[in-house]
XYZ file of C-alpha atoms in Angstrom:
639
model
C 91.877 103.377 107.858
C 88.813 102.249 109.852
C 87.750 104.415 112.734
C 88.381 102.699 116.090
C 86.439 104.019 119.068
C 88.408 104.326 122.294
C 87.028 102.562 125.321
C 90.025 102.758 127.636
C 88.739 101.314 130.871
C 91.903 101.761 132.872
C 91.858 105.522 132.285
C 89.964 108.040 134.360
C 89.574 110.374 131.375
C 86.160 110.232 129.627
C 86.327 108.626 126.188
C 85.490 111.085 123.399
C 83.598 110.261 120.210
C 86.523 111.460 118.158
C 89.049 109.234 119.922
C 90.975 106.796 117.754
C 92.763 103.492 118.422
C 90.641 102.994 121.527
C 90.034 99.728 123.333
C 88.536 97.914 126.312
C 91.344 96.248 128.236
C 91.143 93.644 131.000
C 92.631 94.585 134.393
C 95.618 92.294 133.741
C 95.950 93.857 130.233
C 95.994 90.443 128.503
C 92.611 90.820 126.780
C 91.844 93.750 124.508
C 88.560 94.475 122.755
C 88.071 96.975 119.944
C 84.760 98.361 118.733
C 84.836 99.178 115.028
C 82.538 100.501 112.310
C 82.430 98.935 108.852
C 81.777 102.359 107.248
C 84.698 104.146 108.910
C 82.107 106.473 110.349
C 79.875 107.066 113.357
C 76.913 105.433 111.610
C 76.701 101.958 110.118
C 77.322 98.372 111.208
C 79.410 97.771 114.314
C 81.514 94.849 115.394
C 84.023 93.794 118.031
C 87.552 92.534 117.510
C 89.331 90.579 120.249
C 93.069 90.322 120.981
C 95.008 88.255 123.512
C 98.518 88.766 124.843
C 100.639 85.713 125.659
C 104.341 85.884 126.505
C 104.390 89.559 125.506
C 103.092 88.684 122.051
C 99.662 90.015 121.049
C 97.510 87.982 118.673
C 94.228 88.753 116.969
C 92.012 85.939 118.263
C 88.525 86.753 116.971
C 88.673 89.068 113.950
C 85.006 89.957 114.070
C 81.988 89.608 116.339
C 79.062 91.009 114.394
C 76.525 92.903 116.484
C 72.825 93.633 116.209
C 69.320 92.631 117.154
C 65.978 92.679 115.363
C 62.818 93.607 117.234
C 59.240 93.117 116.051
C 58.852 96.865 115.450
C 62.313 97.789 114.128
C 65.903 96.675 113.570
C 69.126 97.626 115.350
C 71.870 96.586 112.976
C 72.899 98.295 109.750
C 72.402 101.973 110.460
C 73.258 102.400 114.093
C 74.495 105.864 115.000
C 76.924 106.243 117.859
C 75.614 108.654 120.496
C 78.062 108.367 123.369
C 80.453 106.194 125.289
C 80.071 106.090 129.048
C 82.757 107.010 131.503
C 84.808 103.862 132.231
C 83.601 101.830 135.195
C 85.569 99.319 137.220
C 83.687 96.180 138.271
C 84.882 94.572 141.498
C 83.039 91.608 142.994
C 83.795 89.422 145.966
C 81.304 86.730 146.919
C 80.975 83.310 148.512
C 79.290 80.301 146.920
C 77.826 77.161 148.443
C 79.260 74.844 145.795
C 81.146 74.697 142.532
C 84.828 74.775 141.659
C 85.700 77.634 144.040
C 83.960 78.808 147.216
C 85.423 82.313 147.390
C 85.034 84.218 144.136
C 86.899 87.428 143.442
C 86.723 88.955 140.017
C 87.323 92.326 138.444
C 86.505 93.798 135.065
C 86.468 97.039 133.156
C 83.112 98.082 131.696
C 81.902 100.633 129.188
C 78.377 101.261 127.929
C 78.127 102.358 124.299
C 74.877 104.073 123.284
C 73.478 103.936 119.763
C 70.281 104.959 118.032
C 68.714 103.533 114.894
C 67.143 105.616 112.060
C 63.872 105.748 114.043
C 65.747 107.454 116.915
C 65.286 104.410 119.199
C 68.089 103.668 121.616
C 70.200 100.526 121.919
C 73.016 100.182 124.432
C 75.908 97.750 124.207
C 77.534 96.867 127.541
C 81.084 95.553 127.176
C 83.215 94.034 129.935
C 86.793 92.788 129.853
C 87.691 90.343 132.644
C 91.061 88.772 133.371
C 89.741 85.402 132.187
C 87.524 86.538 129.345
C 85.022 89.041 128.081
C 81.273 89.553 128.110
C 78.830 91.811 126.327
C 75.070 92.264 126.279
C 72.400 94.395 124.610
C 70.123 96.781 126.454
C 66.958 98.649 125.497
C 66.893 101.494 128.043
C 63.366 102.848 127.437
C 60.974 102.437 130.357
C 57.972 100.984 128.554
C 56.987 98.883 125.566
C 56.274 95.239 124.780
C 57.809 93.530 121.763
C 59.051 90.249 120.334
C 62.654 89.610 119.384
C 62.637 88.445 115.756
C 66.334 87.631 115.558
C 69.662 88.182 117.231
C 72.444 89.022 114.809
C 75.433 88.350 117.049
C 77.901 86.226 115.069
C 81.385 85.019 115.935
C 83.636 84.966 112.865
C 86.123 82.156 113.504
C 89.261 81.843 111.329
C 89.112 78.659 109.293
C 92.308 77.107 110.673
C 91.051 77.360 114.251
C 90.891 74.045 116.118
C 87.464 73.443 117.665
C 85.442 71.089 119.845
C 81.725 71.388 119.093
C 78.630 69.484 120.145
C 75.852 69.101 117.586
C 72.776 70.777 118.996
C 70.174 68.518 120.531
C 67.395 69.465 122.930
C 68.775 67.059 125.539
C 72.322 68.476 125.161
C 73.667 64.920 125.357
C 75.701 64.590 122.161
C 79.440 63.931 121.945
C 81.854 66.773 121.208
C 83.311 66.635 117.694
C 86.935 67.666 117.242
C 87.526 69.635 114.016
C 90.387 71.596 112.519
C 88.325 73.706 110.124
C 84.831 75.098 109.640
C 83.976 72.674 106.813
C 81.272 70.986 108.877
C 78.173 73.156 109.094
C 75.247 72.788 111.446
C 73.596 73.888 114.662
C 75.860 73.674 117.693
C 75.155 73.651 121.410
C 76.964 75.614 124.073
C 79.673 75.754 125.196
C 81.933 75.802 122.127
C 85.709 75.450 122.585
C 88.252 76.967 120.170
C 92.058 77.005 119.944
C 93.607 79.868 117.959
C 95.644 79.022 114.843
C 98.838 80.441 116.356
C 98.235 78.257 119.471
C 98.513 81.301 121.756
C 94.983 81.244 123.103
C 92.030 79.039 123.964
C 88.494 80.397 124.213
C 85.124 79.008 125.177
C 81.929 80.645 123.874
C 78.795 80.530 126.029
C 75.941 82.655 127.379
C 74.996 83.550 130.952
C 72.443 85.279 133.180
C 69.519 84.031 131.111
C 66.244 85.083 132.735
C 62.510 85.199 132.015
C 62.987 87.923 129.420
C 64.610 85.731 126.776
C 65.069 82.223 125.470
C 68.180 80.070 125.440
C 70.131 80.181 122.190
C 72.555 78.033 120.229
C 75.219 78.630 117.571
C 74.720 78.013 113.865
C 77.110 78.246 110.893
C 74.613 76.968 108.313
C 74.578 80.166 106.201
C 78.276 80.999 106.444
C 80.593 78.260 107.644
C 83.002 80.724 109.292
C 80.252 82.641 111.070
C 78.826 81.061 114.241
C 75.612 82.996 114.699
C 73.656 83.223 117.948
C 70.420 81.485 116.955
C 66.978 81.530 118.553
C 64.941 78.324 118.957
C 63.254 77.034 115.813
C 59.438 76.726 115.834
C 59.631 72.904 115.682
C 62.013 72.640 118.675
C 59.468 71.953 121.377
C 56.036 73.402 121.929
C 55.131 77.070 122.337
C 56.218 80.334 120.771
C 59.715 80.386 119.325
C 60.267 84.159 119.459
C 60.872 85.580 122.940
C 58.610 88.369 124.222
C 60.224 91.269 126.049
C 59.111 94.209 128.160
C 61.179 97.369 128.419
C 63.557 98.178 129.964
C 65.327 95.020 128.849
C 68.756 93.382 128.843
C 69.826 90.333 126.886
C 71.784 87.485 128.453
C 75.520 88.031 128.533
C 77.448 86.729 125.549
C 80.471 85.229 127.319
C 83.902 84.266 126.006
C 86.233 82.625 128.538
C 89.764 83.176 127.259
C 93.369 82.327 128.030
C 95.444 79.217 128.535
C 93.757 75.859 129.097
C 94.089 76.324 132.852
C 92.238 79.637 132.567
C 89.381 77.855 130.798
C 89.072 74.982 133.279
C 89.422 77.137 136.394
C 87.165 79.991 135.259
C 83.943 80.901 137.069
C 83.083 83.675 134.600
C 79.665 82.272 133.644
C 78.526 82.589 137.254
C 80.539 85.765 137.915
C 78.511 87.740 135.360
C 75.190 86.282 136.543
C 72.764 87.847 139.007
C 73.747 87.551 142.661
C 71.908 85.125 144.938
C 68.261 85.890 145.664
C 68.286 83.361 148.535
C 69.125 85.055 151.834
C 69.388 82.035 154.140
C 71.462 79.332 152.483
C 72.343 77.189 155.512
C 70.025 74.424 154.270
C 71.884 74.078 150.967
C 74.316 71.204 151.481
C 76.258 69.546 148.628
C 77.056 65.871 148.925
C 77.415 62.418 147.403
C 74.298 60.425 146.542
C 73.617 56.696 146.134
C 71.519 56.016 143.029
C 69.884 52.789 141.871
C 68.776 53.591 138.296
C 72.089 52.867 136.539
C 72.258 49.282 137.765
C 68.496 48.658 137.768
C 66.339 50.900 135.575
C 63.255 50.018 137.605
C 64.995 49.820 140.970
C 62.810 52.345 142.767
C 59.728 50.196 142.210
C 61.250 47.731 144.687
C 61.295 48.793 148.325
C 64.013 46.239 149.105
C 66.278 47.694 146.418
C 65.685 51.193 147.765
C 66.682 49.978 151.234
C 69.906 48.461 149.883
C 70.956 51.764 148.310
C 70.034 53.624 151.476
C 72.232 51.217 153.424
C 75.035 51.818 150.913
C 74.848 55.571 151.538
C 74.930 54.933 155.289
C 78.000 52.649 155.023
C 79.825 55.128 152.802
C 78.911 58.205 154.870
C 77.193 59.770 151.874
C 74.441 62.159 152.985
C 71.855 61.360 150.285
C 70.055 58.648 148.345
C 67.855 59.253 145.304
C 64.451 57.657 144.653
C 64.220 57.748 140.858
C 61.211 57.295 138.561
C 58.358 54.907 139.375
C 58.614 55.574 143.110
C 54.831 56.050 143.014
C 54.588 52.341 142.095
C 56.929 51.150 144.858
C 56.087 47.749 146.346
C 57.632 44.576 147.807
C 57.372 45.518 151.452
C 56.852 49.257 151.539
C 55.885 52.432 149.698
C 57.642 55.756 149.211
C 56.685 57.022 152.661
C 58.111 53.870 154.226
C 61.279 54.320 152.192
C 61.636 57.939 153.331
C 61.206 56.914 156.967
C 63.786 54.161 156.526
C 66.306 56.588 155.034
C 65.805 59.132 157.805
C 66.247 56.384 160.412
C 69.681 55.643 158.899
C 70.739 59.295 158.925
C 70.295 59.604 155.139
C 68.303 62.374 153.481
C 66.232 61.197 150.502
C 65.990 62.977 147.154
C 63.160 62.240 144.713
C 62.528 62.273 140.927
C 59.721 63.941 138.945
C 58.644 64.094 135.319
C 58.290 67.710 134.205
C 54.908 66.767 132.753
C 55.468 69.005 129.744
C 55.235 66.299 127.086
C 52.338 63.861 126.727
C 54.511 61.310 124.946
C 56.838 60.980 127.969
C 54.871 58.734 130.303
C 57.430 58.033 133.057
C 55.655 58.465 136.373
C 54.882 60.490 138.387
C 54.009 62.845 135.556
C 52.487 66.195 136.445
C 53.149 67.022 140.073
C 55.643 69.784 139.185
C 53.708 71.320 136.299
C 51.681 74.023 138.060
C 52.347 76.317 140.995
C 49.482 74.760 142.939
C 50.753 71.233 142.351
C 54.286 72.176 143.326
C 53.240 73.869 146.546
C 51.210 70.828 147.577
C 53.962 68.393 146.591
C 56.775 70.333 148.250
C 54.776 70.587 151.482
C 54.247 66.797 151.440
C 57.940 66.156 150.714
C 59.066 68.542 153.431
C 56.917 66.698 155.962
C 58.529 63.381 155.003
C 62.066 64.708 155.331
C 63.019 64.921 151.633
C 65.887 67.311 150.923
C 65.500 67.878 147.198
C 63.982 67.015 143.839
C 65.267 65.857 140.474
C 63.028 67.119 137.673
C 63.404 65.548 134.233
C 62.408 66.033 130.569
C 62.450 69.726 129.655
C 63.600 69.329 126.046
C 62.959 72.896 124.960
C 64.962 76.094 125.164
C 62.089 78.445 124.351
C 61.078 81.237 126.686
C 58.123 79.395 128.214
C 60.448 76.604 129.338
C 62.915 79.077 130.842
C 60.009 80.395 132.897
C 59.174 76.855 133.987
C 62.720 76.199 135.225
C 62.691 79.424 137.215
C 59.199 78.784 138.599
C 60.387 75.435 139.987
C 63.446 77.054 141.567
C 61.371 79.838 143.103
C 58.802 77.471 144.627
C 61.415 74.932 145.761
C 63.236 77.616 147.747
C 60.112 78.315 149.801
C 60.315 74.763 151.162
C 64.110 74.576 151.313
C 64.223 71.964 148.556
C 67.416 71.561 146.559
C 67.001 71.007 142.804
C 68.597 68.892 140.071
C 67.472 69.373 136.438
C 67.727 66.501 133.937
C 66.922 66.397 130.232
C 67.850 70.047 130.495
C 69.684 72.930 128.962
C 73.353 73.577 129.776
C 73.898 75.793 132.875
C 73.526 79.537 132.271
C 74.814 80.822 135.619
C 71.650 80.120 137.627
C 73.614 78.359 140.379
C 74.782 81.776 141.575
C 71.306 83.317 141.522
C 69.589 80.217 142.912
C 72.288 78.374 144.904
C 69.862 75.534 145.696
C 70.248 74.521 142.031
C 72.793 71.811 142.745
C 73.474 70.314 139.342
C 72.146 69.832 135.815
C 72.508 66.958 133.386
C 73.005 68.284 129.828
C 75.764 65.741 129.237
C 76.224 62.315 127.727
C 76.831 60.644 131.050
C 77.030 57.128 132.456
C 73.282 56.679 131.937
C 74.145 56.085 128.277
C 75.661 52.719 129.182
C 71.983 51.724 129.467
C 70.947 53.136 126.100
C 73.270 51.622 123.490
C 76.841 50.261 123.152
C 78.322 53.535 121.849
C 79.604 54.953 125.169
C 81.602 51.780 125.795
C 84.145 52.851 123.184
C 83.720 56.646 123.233
C 83.778 57.253 127.020
C 87.584 57.351 127.515
C 88.021 60.205 125.042
C 84.690 61.868 125.870
C 85.559 61.980 129.561
C 88.757 63.921 128.852
C 86.906 66.532 126.759
C 84.181 67.358 129.297
C 86.467 69.135 131.834
C 87.423 71.600 129.084
C 83.884 72.131 127.771
C 80.616 71.231 129.496
C 81.893 71.084 133.096
C 83.568 74.487 132.783
C 80.212 76.314 132.825
C 78.498 74.591 135.759
C 77.890 71.469 137.815
C 77.463 68.365 135.647
C 75.394 65.352 136.697
C 77.327 62.708 134.759
C 76.587 60.063 137.457
C 80.172 58.718 137.522
C 82.380 56.224 139.393
C 81.130 52.797 138.302
C 83.193 49.625 138.613
C 80.673 46.962 137.601
C 78.736 47.055 134.336
C 75.294 48.285 133.395
C 73.473 46.983 130.293
C 76.542 47.765 128.175
C 80.067 47.399 129.616
C 82.630 50.102 130.218
C 86.264 49.631 129.218
C 87.667 52.401 131.382
C 89.882 51.114 134.172
C 89.036 51.145 137.861
C 91.602 53.934 138.277
C 89.859 55.961 135.573
C 86.457 55.509 137.206
C 87.698 56.406 140.681
C 89.279 59.581 139.302
C 85.991 60.797 137.814
C 84.750 61.736 141.287
C 87.379 64.503 141.261
C 87.679 65.218 137.545
C 83.924 65.895 137.248
C 82.361 68.578 139.455
C 78.755 68.319 140.647
C 77.244 69.565 143.915
C 75.063 66.454 143.932
C 77.545 63.768 142.838
C 75.436 60.700 142.086
C 77.516 57.563 142.596
C 75.941 55.277 140.066
C 77.235 51.792 140.826
C 75.417 49.011 142.696
C 76.407 48.364 146.335
C 78.731 45.468 145.442
C 80.698 47.778 143.168
C 81.759 49.841 146.159
C 81.787 47.153 148.840
C 84.356 45.110 146.903
C 86.842 47.973 146.493
C 90.143 47.964 148.396
C 90.029 49.814 151.702
C 91.968 52.837 150.412
C 89.525 53.381 147.523
C 86.508 52.994 149.823
C 87.971 55.516 152.259
C 88.681 57.891 149.374
C 85.012 57.768 148.317
C 83.766 58.107 151.894
C 85.718 61.323 152.356
C 85.277 62.771 148.849
C 83.708 66.278 148.915
C 81.106 67.494 146.412
C 81.924 71.203 146.720
C 85.345 72.778 146.483
C 87.335 75.711 147.810
C 89.688 75.795 144.830
C 90.324 74.035 141.517
C 93.558 73.708 139.520
C 94.237 72.168 136.117
C 97.528 70.329 136.560
C 97.890 68.938 133.057
C 95.857 67.869 130.082
C 94.577 68.330 126.559
C 91.014 67.753 125.312
C 90.570 64.212 124.075
C 93.974 63.045 125.325
C 94.239 63.267 129.110
C 93.473 65.498 132.055
C 94.710 65.886 135.639
C 92.753 68.130 138.011
C 93.437 69.059 141.640
C 90.668 70.340 143.910
C 90.975 71.686 147.446
C 88.546 71.348 150.332
C 89.715 73.092 153.472
C 93.390 72.239 153.972
C 93.213 68.998 151.981
C 93.574 68.378 148.258
C 92.163 65.708 145.953
C 93.573 64.784 142.554
C 92.079 62.897 139.645
C 93.767 61.974 136.377
C 92.447 60.058 133.352
C 93.939 58.784 130.096
C 91.964 58.697 126.838
C 94.431 56.577 124.874
C 92.764 53.384 123.679
C 95.911 51.302 123.165
C 98.811 52.921 125.052
C 99.722 53.304 128.677
C 100.814 56.773 129.696
C 103.369 58.011 132.222
C 102.912 61.404 133.850
C 105.165 63.332 136.210
C 103.137 64.933 138.972
C 104.527 68.055 140.555
C 102.920 69.664 143.553
C 103.765 73.320 143.004
C 100.142 74.251 143.774
C 100.749 73.401 147.447
C 101.620 76.144 149.980
C 105.231 76.787 150.906
C 106.601 75.013 153.954
C 103.753 72.512 154.445
C 104.174 68.749 154.119
C 101.296 66.484 153.077
C 100.558 62.788 153.394
C 99.800 61.559 149.882
C 97.528 58.563 149.367
C 97.937 57.629 145.714
C 95.560 55.089 144.141
C 96.649 54.092 140.648
C 95.919 51.463 138.047
C 97.304 48.085 138.916
C 98.622 45.541 136.431
C 95.245 45.237 134.712
C 92.070 47.306 134.302
C 90.172 46.021 137.334
C 93.063 46.230 139.787
C 94.020 49.188 141.960
C 97.402 49.827 143.571
C 97.866 52.108 146.596
C 101.003 53.848 147.815
C 101.675 56.356 150.595
C 104.227 59.166 150.522
C 105.034 62.472 152.188
C 105.296 65.329 149.678
C 105.590 69.102 149.628
C 105.566 71.927 147.097
C 108.886 70.834 145.601
C 108.081 67.132 145.197
C 107.708 65.269 141.923
C 106.485 61.714 141.425
C 105.874 59.553 138.367
C 102.424 58.084 137.823
C 101.524 55.370 135.325
C 98.072 55.234 133.773
C 96.958 52.208 131.797
C 95.291 52.625 128.430
C 91.875 54.137 129.218
C 93.215 54.316 132.773
C 93.618 56.823 135.542
C 94.482 57.556 139.155
C 93.093 59.331 142.206
C 94.878 60.820 145.191
C 94.294 62.675 148.422
C 96.653 65.053 150.204
C 96.281 65.723 153.925
C 98.498 68.163 155.856
C 101.039 66.574 158.137
C 100.626 68.165 161.562
């Protein structure tokens, strides 16, 4: 029998090295983690095994998470000797966020630190946490001095072959579609996050990483060597410029390896990626204000070159009571009646705060202008001072296309300098969020998604969007704000076949603290009054989020609360069939009635139908969604 080391976090008794059948258990006791040794001894290779309890039945979910790391001077893998297990520690956190799926975060975990040494007597710690909605672990070198490179990380998730999975092929833009697979037969490099459904259907889990800082690079998953083993993989030398291997200085901690776990609602509603990340380093956050943004690029790729076009989108924001408008690329070539300073003054005169786009300047072959005004500290300080004087509220910085350590430093340098001038930030052509929105709450959103911009690129999204849109709430949007640029009713260069109801719903289904409304002014001006009012009042930051119903690639219904009011969005992925759903409102508080404004698909794709009802916690109503359709709704308390 293999030796199992006890890490009982809910006990006050210190865990002994000789303890057997020991485990790390989440506060709600649903998640259990075992640390085991392949040699049935105190020295050898170590791995984790993960269990989940559902309906009083416990299932083995991940049979093996291989552990280890290779440093430039020595390895920490095959011959690790257990030294000690720390006294159990309870983690309790309560904090407030400026944006995201929930404003008030409360989370608890049980933590143990396991100390090892390798044959050279060098220490490695493994920090393990079990949360109610998942688990996290990270490596730590506790020595106080030393500079090294990380040659490889040996963390690997062994996934049973019959596990259902939704994976995105790795690409430096993180803008691929998610592939749905029922086995591990397809091998490759995969981007985060990765969604899995256990063979016995008892548990869903989403694999990601969090709290990435200057001391490491971003990673991906790869099952190229062993199709069942999804290994944490460092950047390849050819993936962008610069050194591939991260350089570290001791003491050092790796990013958290995060697994969100539970039912589908636990996945969608989880804030674990931000919960495990470093607390905010910004003391005064009053200037950080989420909101909707008018945006001209989707309907006119060169719109910001034309001062008259910029004015029209500023006027749209003013009519719709949206606080922001974005000046996208080529603003430095603006003409036809005014330049960028004139445009900023015009926006301010209408009560609209302008946002502005920049090229990262990191790649000579990307010539979109302006190119290099964000690239150095000196340039940024000069540019931010100029923007602040003109009344700009934030920047969108594009084209990072590398996940190496030098690029992580560049992201964080921009965030650090932007905060000095109270500039909010949006990253495009970027990596997937790693929890930075907690540490730097002026990071409002990140792209890292195949969004509506792809209607400009090729005809593919026309047919894939309905299904793609129903996968994103269970994958990419779980781990952070997502700048999909949704809610379009007219067409860009390639048409969309999602219904008006589907498009309207995306403003709720997709979460982003800067929600860029991508359509041209006519697209919104021609909507029925109820839909226009819905978009005027739509928040971009939420006090709570609930998954009402859904399944990746089929449909999804999400409810989000702001203050005392609720907003609902539902979308249907089916290409050929209408779908009927029964909405129940059991998420509402007891004894409170609400006025429901329900905006559904009409008789055809470009028609909306509005109805008004009074509902409470016990109400149920039937909603019809057309093929590729959807609905949106608002709930306001009846006084």
